[in-house]
Short mmCIF file of C-alpha atoms in Angstrom, two decimals:
data_model
loop_
_atom_site.label_atom_id
_atom_site.label_comp_id
_atom_site.label_asym_id
_atom_site.label_seq_id
_atom_site.Cartn_x
_atom_site.Cartn_y
_atom_site.Cartn_z
CA MET A 1 83.22 72.32 140.73
CA ASN A 2 84.13 68.61 140.85
CA GLY A 3 81.66 66.51 139.19
CA THR A 4 80.40 68.94 137.40
CA ASP A 5 80.14 68.39 133.50
CA LYS A 6 82.27 70.83 131.51
CA TYR A 7 82.30 71.86 127.78
CA ALA A 8 84.72 73.73 126.02
CA ILE A 9 83.31 75.49 122.79
CA ILE A 10 86.65 76.16 120.67
CA VAL A 11 85.79 78.87 117.97
CA ALA A 12 88.03 78.69 115.01
CA GLY A 13 86.03 80.66 112.27
CA GLY A 14 89.23 82.68 110.59
CA LYS A 15 89.37 82.38 106.77
CA GLY A 16 93.09 83.43 107.19
CA LEU A 17 93.10 86.49 104.95
CA ARG A 18 94.31 88.63 107.15
CA MET A 19 97.51 86.62 107.33
CA GLY A 20 98.20 87.44 103.68
CA GLY A 21 98.66 83.59 102.84
CA ASP A 22 96.43 80.93 102.17
CA ILE A 23 96.41 79.02 105.18
CA PRO A 24 94.12 79.90 107.78
CA LYS A 25 95.72 81.08 111.20
CA GLN A 26 94.27 78.38 113.09
CA PHE A 27 96.48 75.90 111.27
CA MET A 28 99.62 77.76 110.98
CA LEU A 29 102.40 76.16 112.67
CA LEU A 30 103.57 77.12 116.16
CA ALA A 31 106.17 75.21 117.98
CA GLU A 32 105.81 72.12 114.92
CA ARG A 33 101.97 71.76 115.72
CA PRO A 34 99.07 73.60 114.37
CA VAL A 35 97.92 76.64 116.38
CA LEU A 36 94.41 74.67 117.14
CA MET A 37 96.17 71.82 118.76
CA HIS A 38 97.72 73.46 121.65
CA THR A 39 94.25 75.55 122.39
CA ILE A 40 92.77 72.16 122.32
CA GLN A 41 95.80 70.68 124.50
CA ALA A 42 95.10 73.67 126.90
CA PHE A 43 91.72 72.75 127.69
CA TYR A 44 92.49 68.99 128.01
CA ASP A 45 95.54 69.80 130.47
CA TYR A 46 92.94 71.65 132.29
CA ASP A 47 90.44 68.31 132.58
CA PRO A 48 90.78 65.41 130.60
CA ASN A 49 87.23 64.82 130.99
CA ILE A 50 85.95 68.12 129.46
CA ARG A 51 84.14 67.86 126.42
CA ILE A 52 85.38 69.89 123.29
CA ILE A 53 83.08 71.01 120.62
CA LEU A 54 85.39 72.56 117.74
CA VAL A 55 83.82 74.91 115.46
CA LEU A 56 85.27 75.06 112.09
CA PRO A 57 83.97 76.49 108.36
CA ARG A 58 82.53 73.36 106.96
CA GLU A 59 85.21 73.37 104.16
CA GLN A 60 88.16 73.09 106.68
CA LYS A 61 86.91 69.93 108.24
CA LYS A 62 88.43 67.44 106.23
CA TYR A 63 92.07 69.51 106.20
CA TRP A 64 91.76 69.41 109.73
CA GLU A 65 90.97 65.65 109.69
CA ASN A 66 94.04 65.23 107.58
CA LEU A 67 96.15 67.37 110.27
CA CYS A 68 95.24 65.44 112.95
CA ALA A 69 96.07 62.34 111.27
CA GLU A 70 99.24 63.75 110.49
CA HIS A 71 100.51 65.02 113.72
CA SER A 72 99.02 61.82 115.62
CA PHE A 73 96.57 64.15 117.36
CA SER A 74 94.24 62.30 119.43
CA ILE A 75 92.68 64.36 122.17
CA PRO A 76 89.05 63.49 121.94
CA HIS A 77 86.88 66.32 120.16
CA GLN A 78 83.89 66.61 118.43
CA THR A 79 83.68 69.26 115.13
CA VAL A 80 80.61 71.36 114.34
CA SER A 81 80.22 73.44 111.21
CA GLY A 82 80.36 77.20 111.75
CA GLY A 83 77.77 79.64 110.73
CA GLU A 84 77.54 83.23 109.20
CA THR A 85 78.91 85.21 112.27
CA ARG A 86 80.74 83.86 115.54
CA PHE A 87 77.02 84.28 117.13
CA HIS A 88 75.66 81.66 114.76
CA SER A 89 79.14 79.29 115.26
CA VAL A 90 78.31 79.27 118.83
CA LYS A 91 74.81 78.68 118.37
CA ASN A 92 75.79 75.46 116.28
CA ALA A 93 77.74 74.30 119.10
CA LEU A 94 74.81 74.95 121.78
CA PHE A 95 72.63 73.15 119.26
CA LEU A 96 74.90 70.03 119.74
CA ILE A 97 75.01 70.46 123.74
CA ASN A 98 71.44 71.13 124.00
CA GLY A 99 70.20 67.95 122.35
CA GLU A 100 72.56 65.82 124.42
CA TRP A 101 71.69 67.62 127.75
CA LEU A 102 67.70 67.39 127.43
CA THR A 103 67.93 64.00 126.23
CA GLY A 104 70.83 62.52 127.94
CA HIS A 105 72.42 61.09 124.78
CA ASN A 106 76.02 60.29 124.57
CA LEU A 107 78.01 62.12 122.11
CA PRO A 108 80.35 59.60 120.46
CA SER A 109 81.79 57.42 123.18
CA THR A 110 85.42 58.54 122.74
CA LEU A 111 84.17 61.81 124.62
CA HIS A 112 83.89 60.07 127.97
CA LEU A 113 80.72 61.16 128.93
CA SER A 114 78.63 59.20 131.43
CA PRO A 115 74.66 60.44 132.05
CA ARG A 116 74.72 60.78 135.42
CA THR A 117 76.97 63.97 135.10
CA PHE A 118 73.75 65.63 134.05
CA HIS A 119 72.47 65.91 137.27
CA ARG A 120 73.95 69.50 137.75
CA VAL A 121 73.72 72.49 135.21
CA PRO A 122 76.90 72.05 132.95
CA LEU A 123 79.53 74.78 132.59
CA ILE A 124 80.12 75.88 129.16
CA GLY A 125 83.21 77.83 128.23
CA ILE A 126 83.69 79.47 124.76
CA HIS A 127 87.30 80.17 123.83
CA ASP A 128 88.93 81.78 120.61
CA GLY A 129 90.73 78.84 118.48
CA VAL A 130 93.37 81.50 117.89
CA ARG A 131 94.30 81.90 121.34
CA PRO A 132 96.79 78.81 121.88
CA LEU A 133 98.73 80.37 124.77
CA VAL A 134 95.90 79.81 127.39
CA ASP A 135 97.09 77.95 130.06
CA LYS A 136 94.92 75.54 132.42
CA GLU A 137 95.75 77.73 135.48
CA LEU A 138 93.54 80.71 133.70
CA ILE A 139 91.13 78.43 132.24
CA GLY A 140 90.49 77.00 135.68
CA LYS A 141 90.25 80.29 137.43
CA VAL A 142 87.20 80.90 134.91
CA TYR A 143 85.52 78.02 135.19
CA ALA A 144 85.32 77.96 138.65
CA GLN A 145 84.44 82.06 138.90
CA ALA A 146 81.33 80.98 136.47
CA ASP A 147 80.34 78.03 138.63
CA SER A 148 79.99 80.69 141.51
CA ASP A 149 78.62 83.57 139.39
CA GLY A 150 77.22 82.28 136.58
CA VAL A 151 79.08 84.37 134.14
CA ALA A 152 82.62 84.85 134.28
CA CYS A 153 85.37 86.18 131.54
CA PRO A 154 88.98 86.94 132.12
CA ALA A 155 90.49 90.65 131.26
CA ILE A 156 93.21 92.52 131.51
CA PRO A 157 94.17 96.42 131.99
CA VAL A 158 95.07 98.53 129.20
CA THR A 159 98.81 99.78 129.69
CA ASP A 160 98.91 102.38 126.69
CA SER A 161 97.33 105.46 126.86
CA MET A 162 94.00 105.66 124.83
CA ARG A 163 92.20 108.10 123.24
CA LYS A 164 88.18 107.87 122.00
CA MET A 165 87.19 108.97 118.68
CA THR A 166 83.86 111.23 119.03
CA ASP A 167 83.61 112.03 115.27
CA ILE A 168 85.66 110.95 112.23
CA ARG A 169 88.02 113.61 112.64
CA THR A 170 88.26 114.05 116.35
CA THR A 171 89.67 111.95 118.96
CA ILE A 172 89.67 113.12 123.06
CA PRO A 173 91.69 111.28 125.98
CA ALA A 174 89.97 108.39 127.53
CA ASP A 175 91.01 107.31 131.11
CA ARG A 176 92.76 104.04 130.51
CA SER A 177 92.46 103.12 134.26
CA LYS A 178 88.64 102.58 133.50
CA TYR A 179 88.93 99.95 130.73
CA PHE A 180 89.99 96.11 130.23
CA LEU A 181 90.53 94.14 127.33
CA VAL A 182 88.44 91.05 127.22
CA GLN A 183 89.97 87.65 126.52
CA THR A 184 88.79 84.06 126.37
CA PRO A 185 87.70 81.63 127.39
CA GLN A 186 84.22 83.41 128.57
CA VAL A 187 82.46 80.83 130.85
CA PHE A 188 78.54 80.39 131.38
CA LYS A 189 76.45 78.13 133.43
CA ALA A 190 74.40 76.38 130.53
CA ASP A 191 71.22 77.56 131.28
CA ILE A 192 72.40 81.45 131.43
CA LEU A 193 74.02 80.61 127.91
CA PHE A 194 71.03 79.13 126.40
CA GLU A 195 68.59 81.75 127.32
CA ALA A 196 70.79 84.12 125.76
CA TYR A 197 71.51 82.41 122.50
CA ARG A 198 67.73 82.19 121.82
CA GLN A 199 67.91 85.93 121.34
CA ASP A 200 67.72 87.35 117.67
CA TYR A 201 71.20 88.07 116.26
CA ASP A 202 72.23 91.73 117.00
CA LEU A 203 75.26 93.62 115.73
CA ARG A 204 76.00 94.67 119.19
CA PHE A 205 77.14 91.07 119.82
CA THR A 206 80.92 91.52 119.70
CA ASP A 207 81.46 88.32 122.15
CA ASP A 208 79.41 86.05 124.11
CA VAL A 209 79.36 87.72 127.11
CA SER A 210 77.84 90.62 125.12
CA VAL A 211 75.20 88.29 124.10
CA VAL A 212 74.29 87.45 127.74
CA GLU A 213 74.56 90.61 128.94
CA ALA A 214 71.91 91.75 126.26
CA LEU A 215 69.15 89.59 128.40
CA GLY A 216 69.41 92.54 130.95
CA ILE A 217 70.02 90.21 133.79
CA TYR A 218 73.56 88.98 134.10
CA ARG A 219 77.06 91.24 134.26
CA PRO A 220 79.99 88.93 134.12
CA ALA A 221 82.45 88.37 136.81
CA MET A 222 85.93 89.48 135.96
CA VAL A 223 88.99 87.06 136.51
CA GLU A 224 92.30 88.71 135.93
CA GLY A 225 93.67 87.41 132.07
CA SER A 226 97.00 86.86 131.29
CA ARG A 227 99.06 89.26 128.96
CA GLU A 228 100.32 85.79 127.43
CA ASN A 229 96.69 84.99 126.28
CA ILE A 230 97.19 86.75 122.89
CA LYS A 231 94.94 86.28 119.99
CA ILE A 232 97.06 85.50 116.83
CA THR A 233 95.56 87.64 114.01
CA THR A 234 99.01 89.01 112.29
CA PRO A 235 102.13 87.11 111.35
CA THR A 236 103.91 89.39 114.03
CA ASP A 237 101.59 87.71 116.60
CA LEU A 238 102.53 84.49 115.32
CA ILE A 239 106.17 85.47 116.13
CA ILE A 240 105.32 86.35 119.51
CA ALA A 241 103.69 83.40 120.17
CA GLN A 242 106.46 81.16 119.17
CA SER A 243 108.82 82.90 121.53
CA LEU A 244 106.61 82.89 124.36
CA ILE A 245 106.42 79.19 123.65
CA LYS A 246 109.97 78.68 123.50
CA SER A 247 110.73 80.48 126.65
CA HIS A 248 108.47 78.23 128.61
CA HIS A 249 110.12 75.29 127.42
CA SER A 250 114.12 76.64 128.31
CA MET B 1 111.06 119.25 106.40
CA ASN B 2 114.51 119.17 105.27
CA GLY B 3 116.42 121.64 107.24
CA THR B 4 113.92 121.73 110.03
CA ASP B 5 116.14 121.42 113.39
CA LYS B 6 114.70 118.42 114.86
CA TYR B 7 114.77 116.93 118.90
CA ALA B 8 113.95 113.85 120.49
CA ILE B 9 113.51 113.72 124.06
CA ILE B 10 114.01 110.12 125.07
CA VAL B 11 112.21 109.68 128.51
CA ALA B 12 113.57 106.51 130.80
CA GLY B 13 111.96 107.07 134.00
CA GLY B 14 111.72 103.78 135.17
CA LYS B 15 113.11 102.52 138.54
CA GLY B 16 112.31 99.26 137.23
CA LEU B 17 110.39 97.91 140.49
CA ARG B 18 107.56 96.14 138.34
CA MET B 19 110.22 93.81 136.61
CA GLY B 20 110.49 92.37 139.69
CA GLY B 21 114.84 92.49 139.57
CA ASP B 22 117.15 95.12 140.63
CA ILE B 23 117.87 96.33 137.26
CA PRO B 24 115.56 99.27 135.63
CA LYS B 25 113.85 97.77 132.43
CA GLN B 26 115.51 100.70 130.14
CA PHE B 27 118.81 98.61 131.06
CA MET B 28 117.68 95.11 130.55
CA LEU B 29 119.62 93.53 127.77
CA LEU B 30 117.70 92.87 124.62
CA ALA B 31 119.84 91.15 121.41
CA GLU B 32 123.20 91.83 123.74
CA ARG B 33 122.41 95.75 124.15
CA PRO B 34 120.69 97.71 126.91
CA VAL B 35 117.07 98.69 125.75
CA LEU B 36 117.95 102.14 125.77
CA MET B 37 120.53 101.82 123.31
CA HIS B 38 118.43 100.24 120.65
CA THR B 39 115.78 103.35 121.43
CA ILE B 40 118.49 105.99 120.77
CA GLN B 41 119.67 104.27 117.62
CA ALA B 42 116.36 104.00 116.03
CA PHE B 43 116.18 108.10 116.13
CA TYR B 44 119.72 108.09 114.81
CA ASP B 45 119.02 105.84 111.79
CA TYR B 46 115.97 107.96 110.96
CA ASP B 47 118.34 111.24 111.07
CA PRO B 48 121.80 111.59 112.10
CA ASN B 49 121.42 115.08 112.74
CA ILE B 50 118.49 114.70 114.99
CA ARG B 51 119.37 115.97 118.79
CA ILE B 52 118.91 113.45 121.16
CA ILE B 53 118.24 114.34 125.02
CA LEU B 54 117.99 111.31 127.31
CA VAL B 55 116.10 111.94 130.54
CA LEU B 56 117.21 109.58 133.23
CA PRO B 57 116.69 109.36 136.82
CA ARG B 58 119.71 111.13 138.68
CA GLU B 59 121.01 108.30 140.30
CA GLN B 60 121.10 105.99 137.27
CA LYS B 61 123.34 108.62 134.89
CA LYS B 62 126.83 107.49 136.45
CA TYR B 63 125.42 103.54 135.73
CA TRP B 64 124.34 104.72 131.76
CA GLU B 65 127.63 106.45 131.49
CA ASN B 66 129.28 103.12 132.32
CA LEU B 67 126.91 101.02 130.10
CA CYS B 68 128.03 103.37 127.02
CA ALA B 69 131.70 102.70 127.53
CA GLU B 70 131.20 98.86 128.29
CA HIS B 71 129.08 98.85 124.93
CA SER B 72 131.22 101.26 123.02
CA PHE B 73 128.07 103.05 122.14
CA SER B 74 128.66 106.16 120.37
CA ILE B 75 125.75 107.92 119.04
CA PRO B 76 125.60 111.21 120.33
CA HIS B 77 123.33 112.38 123.16
CA GLN B 78 123.01 114.35 126.32
CA THR B 79 121.54 113.47 129.23
CA VAL B 80 119.25 115.33 131.45
CA SER B 81 118.14 114.32 135.34
CA GLY B 82 114.43 113.16 135.47
CA GLY B 83 111.61 114.90 137.83
CA GLU B 84 108.63 113.78 140.15
CA THR B 85 106.65 112.62 137.39
CA ARG B 86 106.84 112.16 133.58
CA PHE B 87 105.36 115.92 132.89
CA HIS B 88 108.42 117.24 135.29
CA SER B 89 110.95 115.04 133.38
CA VAL B 90 109.73 116.15 129.96
CA LYS B 91 110.13 120.01 131.68
CA ASN B 92 113.63 119.45 132.71
CA ALA B 93 114.51 118.46 129.02
CA LEU B 94 112.76 121.62 127.67
CA PHE B 95 114.47 123.58 129.68
CA LEU B 96 117.45 122.49 127.97
CA ILE B 97 116.18 123.13 124.64
CA ASN B 98 114.87 126.58 125.25
CA GLY B 99 117.64 128.13 126.58
CA GLU B 100 119.57 126.96 123.48
CA TRP B 101 116.93 127.95 121.03
CA LEU B 102 116.47 131.29 122.68
CA THR B 103 120.31 132.24 122.77
CA GLY B 104 121.65 130.24 119.64
CA HIS B 105 124.14 128.83 121.93
CA ASN B 106 125.41 125.01 120.97
CA LEU B 107 125.16 122.11 123.01
CA PRO B 108 128.17 120.11 123.35
CA SER B 109 130.08 120.26 119.62
CA THR B 110 129.74 116.23 119.40
CA LEU B 111 125.72 117.03 118.70
CA HIS B 112 126.57 118.85 115.46
CA LEU B 113 124.31 122.07 115.86
CA SER B 114 125.02 124.70 113.68
CA PRO B 115 123.06 127.93 115.10
CA ARG B 116 121.52 128.88 111.59
CA THR B 117 119.19 126.18 111.82
CA PHE B 118 117.27 127.72 114.30
CA HIS B 119 115.81 130.05 111.38
CA ARG B 120 112.65 127.67 111.52
CA VAL B 121 110.51 126.33 114.62
CA PRO B 122 112.22 122.93 115.50
CA LEU B 123 110.07 119.77 115.98
CA ILE B 124 110.31 117.92 119.32
CA GLY B 125 109.71 114.37 119.77
CA ILE B 126 108.88 112.73 122.98
CA HIS B 127 109.56 109.17 123.24
CA ASP B 128 109.13 106.12 125.90
CA GLY B 129 112.64 104.90 126.32
CA VAL B 130 111.39 101.38 126.80
CA ARG B 131 109.66 101.36 123.24
CA PRO B 132 112.96 100.24 121.59
CA LEU B 133 111.08 98.46 118.77
CA VAL B 134 110.11 101.75 117.14
CA ASP B 135 111.81 102.20 113.68
CA LYS B 136 112.85 104.99 111.53
CA GLU B 137 109.97 104.72 109.34
CA LEU B 138 107.30 105.43 111.98
CA ILE B 139 109.31 107.99 113.35
CA GLY B 140 109.52 109.75 109.85
CA LYS B 141 105.79 109.66 109.69
CA VAL B 142 105.41 111.19 113.16
CA TYR B 143 107.84 113.83 112.35
CA ALA B 144 106.04 114.82 109.16
CA GLN B 145 102.76 115.04 110.28
CA ALA B 146 104.11 116.88 113.16
CA ASP B 147 105.61 119.28 110.73
CA SER B 148 102.32 119.99 108.77
CA ASP B 149 100.14 119.89 111.63
CA GLY B 150 101.78 121.07 114.83
CA VAL B 151 100.68 117.92 116.67
CA ALA B 152 101.20 114.30 116.05
CA CYS B 153 100.96 110.93 117.66
CA PRO B 154 100.90 107.26 116.50
CA ALA B 155 98.07 105.08 117.63
CA ILE B 156 96.89 101.52 116.75
CA PRO B 157 93.26 100.20 116.95
CA VAL B 158 92.12 97.98 119.86
CA THR B 159 91.70 94.29 118.71
CA ASP B 160 90.13 92.70 121.78
CA SER B 161 86.91 93.14 122.90
CA MET B 162 87.12 96.12 125.60
CA ARG B 163 85.01 96.71 128.58
CA LYS B 164 84.28 99.84 130.85
CA MET B 165 84.60 99.84 134.72
CA THR B 166 81.39 102.03 135.36
CA ASP B 167 81.85 101.45 139.21
CA ILE B 168 84.04 99.21 141.74
CA ARG B 169 81.73 96.48 140.91
CA THR B 170 80.40 96.88 137.43
CA THR B 171 81.80 97.16 133.79
CA ILE B 172 79.61 97.53 130.75
CA PRO B 173 80.78 96.56 127.21
CA ALA B 174 82.64 99.42 125.35
CA ASP B 175 82.71 99.72 121.33
CA ARG B 176 86.28 98.74 120.67
CA SER B 177 85.99 100.39 116.90
CA LYS B 178 85.93 103.85 118.92
CA TYR B 179 89.20 103.53 120.76
CA PHE B 180 92.84 103.80 119.80
CA LEU B 181 95.86 102.96 121.68
CA VAL B 182 98.31 105.71 121.86
CA GLN B 183 102.43 105.32 121.47
CA THR B 184 105.34 107.36 121.27
CA PRO B 185 107.08 109.31 119.40
CA GLN B 186 104.42 112.11 120.12
CA VAL B 187 105.75 114.85 118.46
CA PHE B 188 105.30 118.76 118.35
CA LYS B 189 106.20 122.13 116.81
CA ALA B 190 108.50 123.49 119.87
CA ASP B 191 106.41 126.64 120.29
CA ILE B 192 103.48 124.67 120.92
CA LEU B 193 105.01 122.09 123.23
CA PHE B 194 106.83 125.14 125.14
CA GLU B 195 103.35 127.24 125.62
CA ALA B 196 101.70 123.48 127.04
CA TYR B 197 104.42 122.84 129.62
CA ARG B 198 104.07 126.44 130.95
CA GLN B 199 101.07 125.19 132.18
CA ASP B 200 101.07 123.96 135.93
CA TYR B 201 101.04 120.12 136.40
CA ASP B 202 97.80 118.20 136.39
CA LEU B 203 97.01 114.81 137.17
CA ARG B 204 95.12 114.40 133.81
CA PHE B 205 98.41 114.76 132.20
CA THR B 206 98.89 110.97 131.32
CA ASP B 207 100.89 111.71 128.04
CA ASP B 208 102.49 114.68 126.28
CA VAL B 209 99.57 114.99 123.79
CA SER B 210 97.57 115.46 126.47
CA VAL B 211 99.54 118.17 128.00
CA VAL B 212 99.05 120.34 124.93
CA GLU B 213 95.60 119.31 124.88
CA ALA B 214 94.79 120.92 127.85
CA LEU B 215 95.22 124.27 126.30
CA GLY B 216 92.26 123.89 124.70
CA ILE B 217 93.28 124.81 121.30
CA TYR B 218 95.24 121.99 119.65
CA ARG B 219 94.10 118.52 118.77
CA PRO B 220 96.86 115.88 117.66
CA ALA B 221 96.83 114.24 114.06
CA MET B 222 97.09 110.63 114.51
CA VAL B 223 99.45 108.24 112.27
CA GLU B 224 99.01 104.81 112.24
CA GLY B 225 101.44 103.02 114.65
CA SER B 226 103.03 99.82 114.57
CA ARG B 227 102.02 96.75 116.60
CA GLU B 228 105.45 96.11 117.11
CA ASN B 229 106.12 99.52 118.71
CA ILE B 230 105.64 97.62 122.08
CA LYS B 231 106.34 99.00 125.65
CA ILE B 232 108.49 97.31 127.90
CA THR B 233 106.68 97.04 131.19
CA THR B 234 107.02 93.09 132.20
CA PRO B 235 109.31 90.30 131.47
CA THR B 236 106.97 88.95 129.12
CA ASP B 237 107.29 91.90 127.01
CA LEU B 238 111.19 91.48 127.10
CA ILE B 239 110.72 88.06 125.67
CA ILE B 240 108.39 89.43 123.06
CA ALA B 241 110.89 92.06 122.02
CA GLN B 242 113.74 89.83 122.02
CA SER B 243 111.98 87.49 119.23
CA LEU B 244 110.79 90.37 117.16
CA ILE B 245 114.35 91.71 116.94
CA LYS B 246 115.50 88.08 115.92
CA SER B 247 112.62 88.05 113.47
CA HIS B 248 114.02 90.99 111.93
CA HIS B 249 117.42 89.73 111.39
CA SER B 250 116.56 86.16 110.10
#
């Protein structure tokens, strides 16, 4: 995989309403830094040459710039405005990559791109901005798997008993051993991902792998995820993340 | 529900192998007390008259007694030996309750039983010993629901994308909005539970609700569970539990 051009699209669409506060969850402080900086750091730690594209709601861009200045955050990345849904947000980032890939034009020089890396099909990972505890080992495993299989995502087994709702009043037991919880990053060979995102938006697109699957050609290779790679959606999640970070540094 | 006799069967079958250490996870320290003491405390906080039956592997009983002495743990409870599987463990506890219920004989006087409480069908809750973060509010909700509906359990929605394995190499997307993760306590009117546990053991019995459902008569009422009511099965879970407890006391 050496020499393969790699991108990471980090999607941070959260308006933060579910946290009950005014500050979107991607900006909340975790070990003294905004959640998103941990996320970006993980990808940088995996590969300092990876090109990071951060998708943010348009109205949060200025706020983010100020945060970066305030925290002296210097990992190179480019921001792109989010869209109506996650699908549209990712599409905006792909539009940027696509133009660059086809024309060989550089992104701003801070991104360390040299045109010759375009001789191979790039790998594009898409990651939830609010999964700051992903680590470079997991990121590395998923990119490597996508390099050989085209489409890869991390997943973990379900550990609680599970039930399935069959109608509004009825649930039946579901065999948990058959189910997996899907995490990010979800990683793709660029040509497959571009083909997928040329489709019209569909409500069944719940994550990026599902967009690719809708083509009816590709199945994702599953990589063992990490229980620590949690998605921060509630105040409880933030407390949990805080303590997991602390435990790594003690 | 006042005056209704209530039992809590707390099942602690864990041999602790998955923790990588020698000490079973139900005995690991959480905020300076073994996990199981937190669990028992929650049921006592809900109702100091609830009768608590702790199911432990036979070889751990002495160890538990020593822990109780060491921690001056004085909440009244009775221990029963575990069986081959969870089904058999619960059955051992029911055998004790059943004898008492039919004969009106008291458990040891520390359990505060007065025979007249047997005029109504008791409620029996069954709870994982390694879910120490359950709180009295959730316990109260599930017992109340079972009092009106006969069978009740807490459950929470799935927040990650989910995939279903269709064969050893293939997974397909599953609609997460249709699935719920089931927690404990699962609570039952005693007559229903006894009827269910007269069935022969079946591999499909993954939790107590599934044993009752196999009768083909009852469906559980679902109560909204709590994200904090986690099951401690890995070292990461223990770190998470630790921080959640701390956050409640700060």
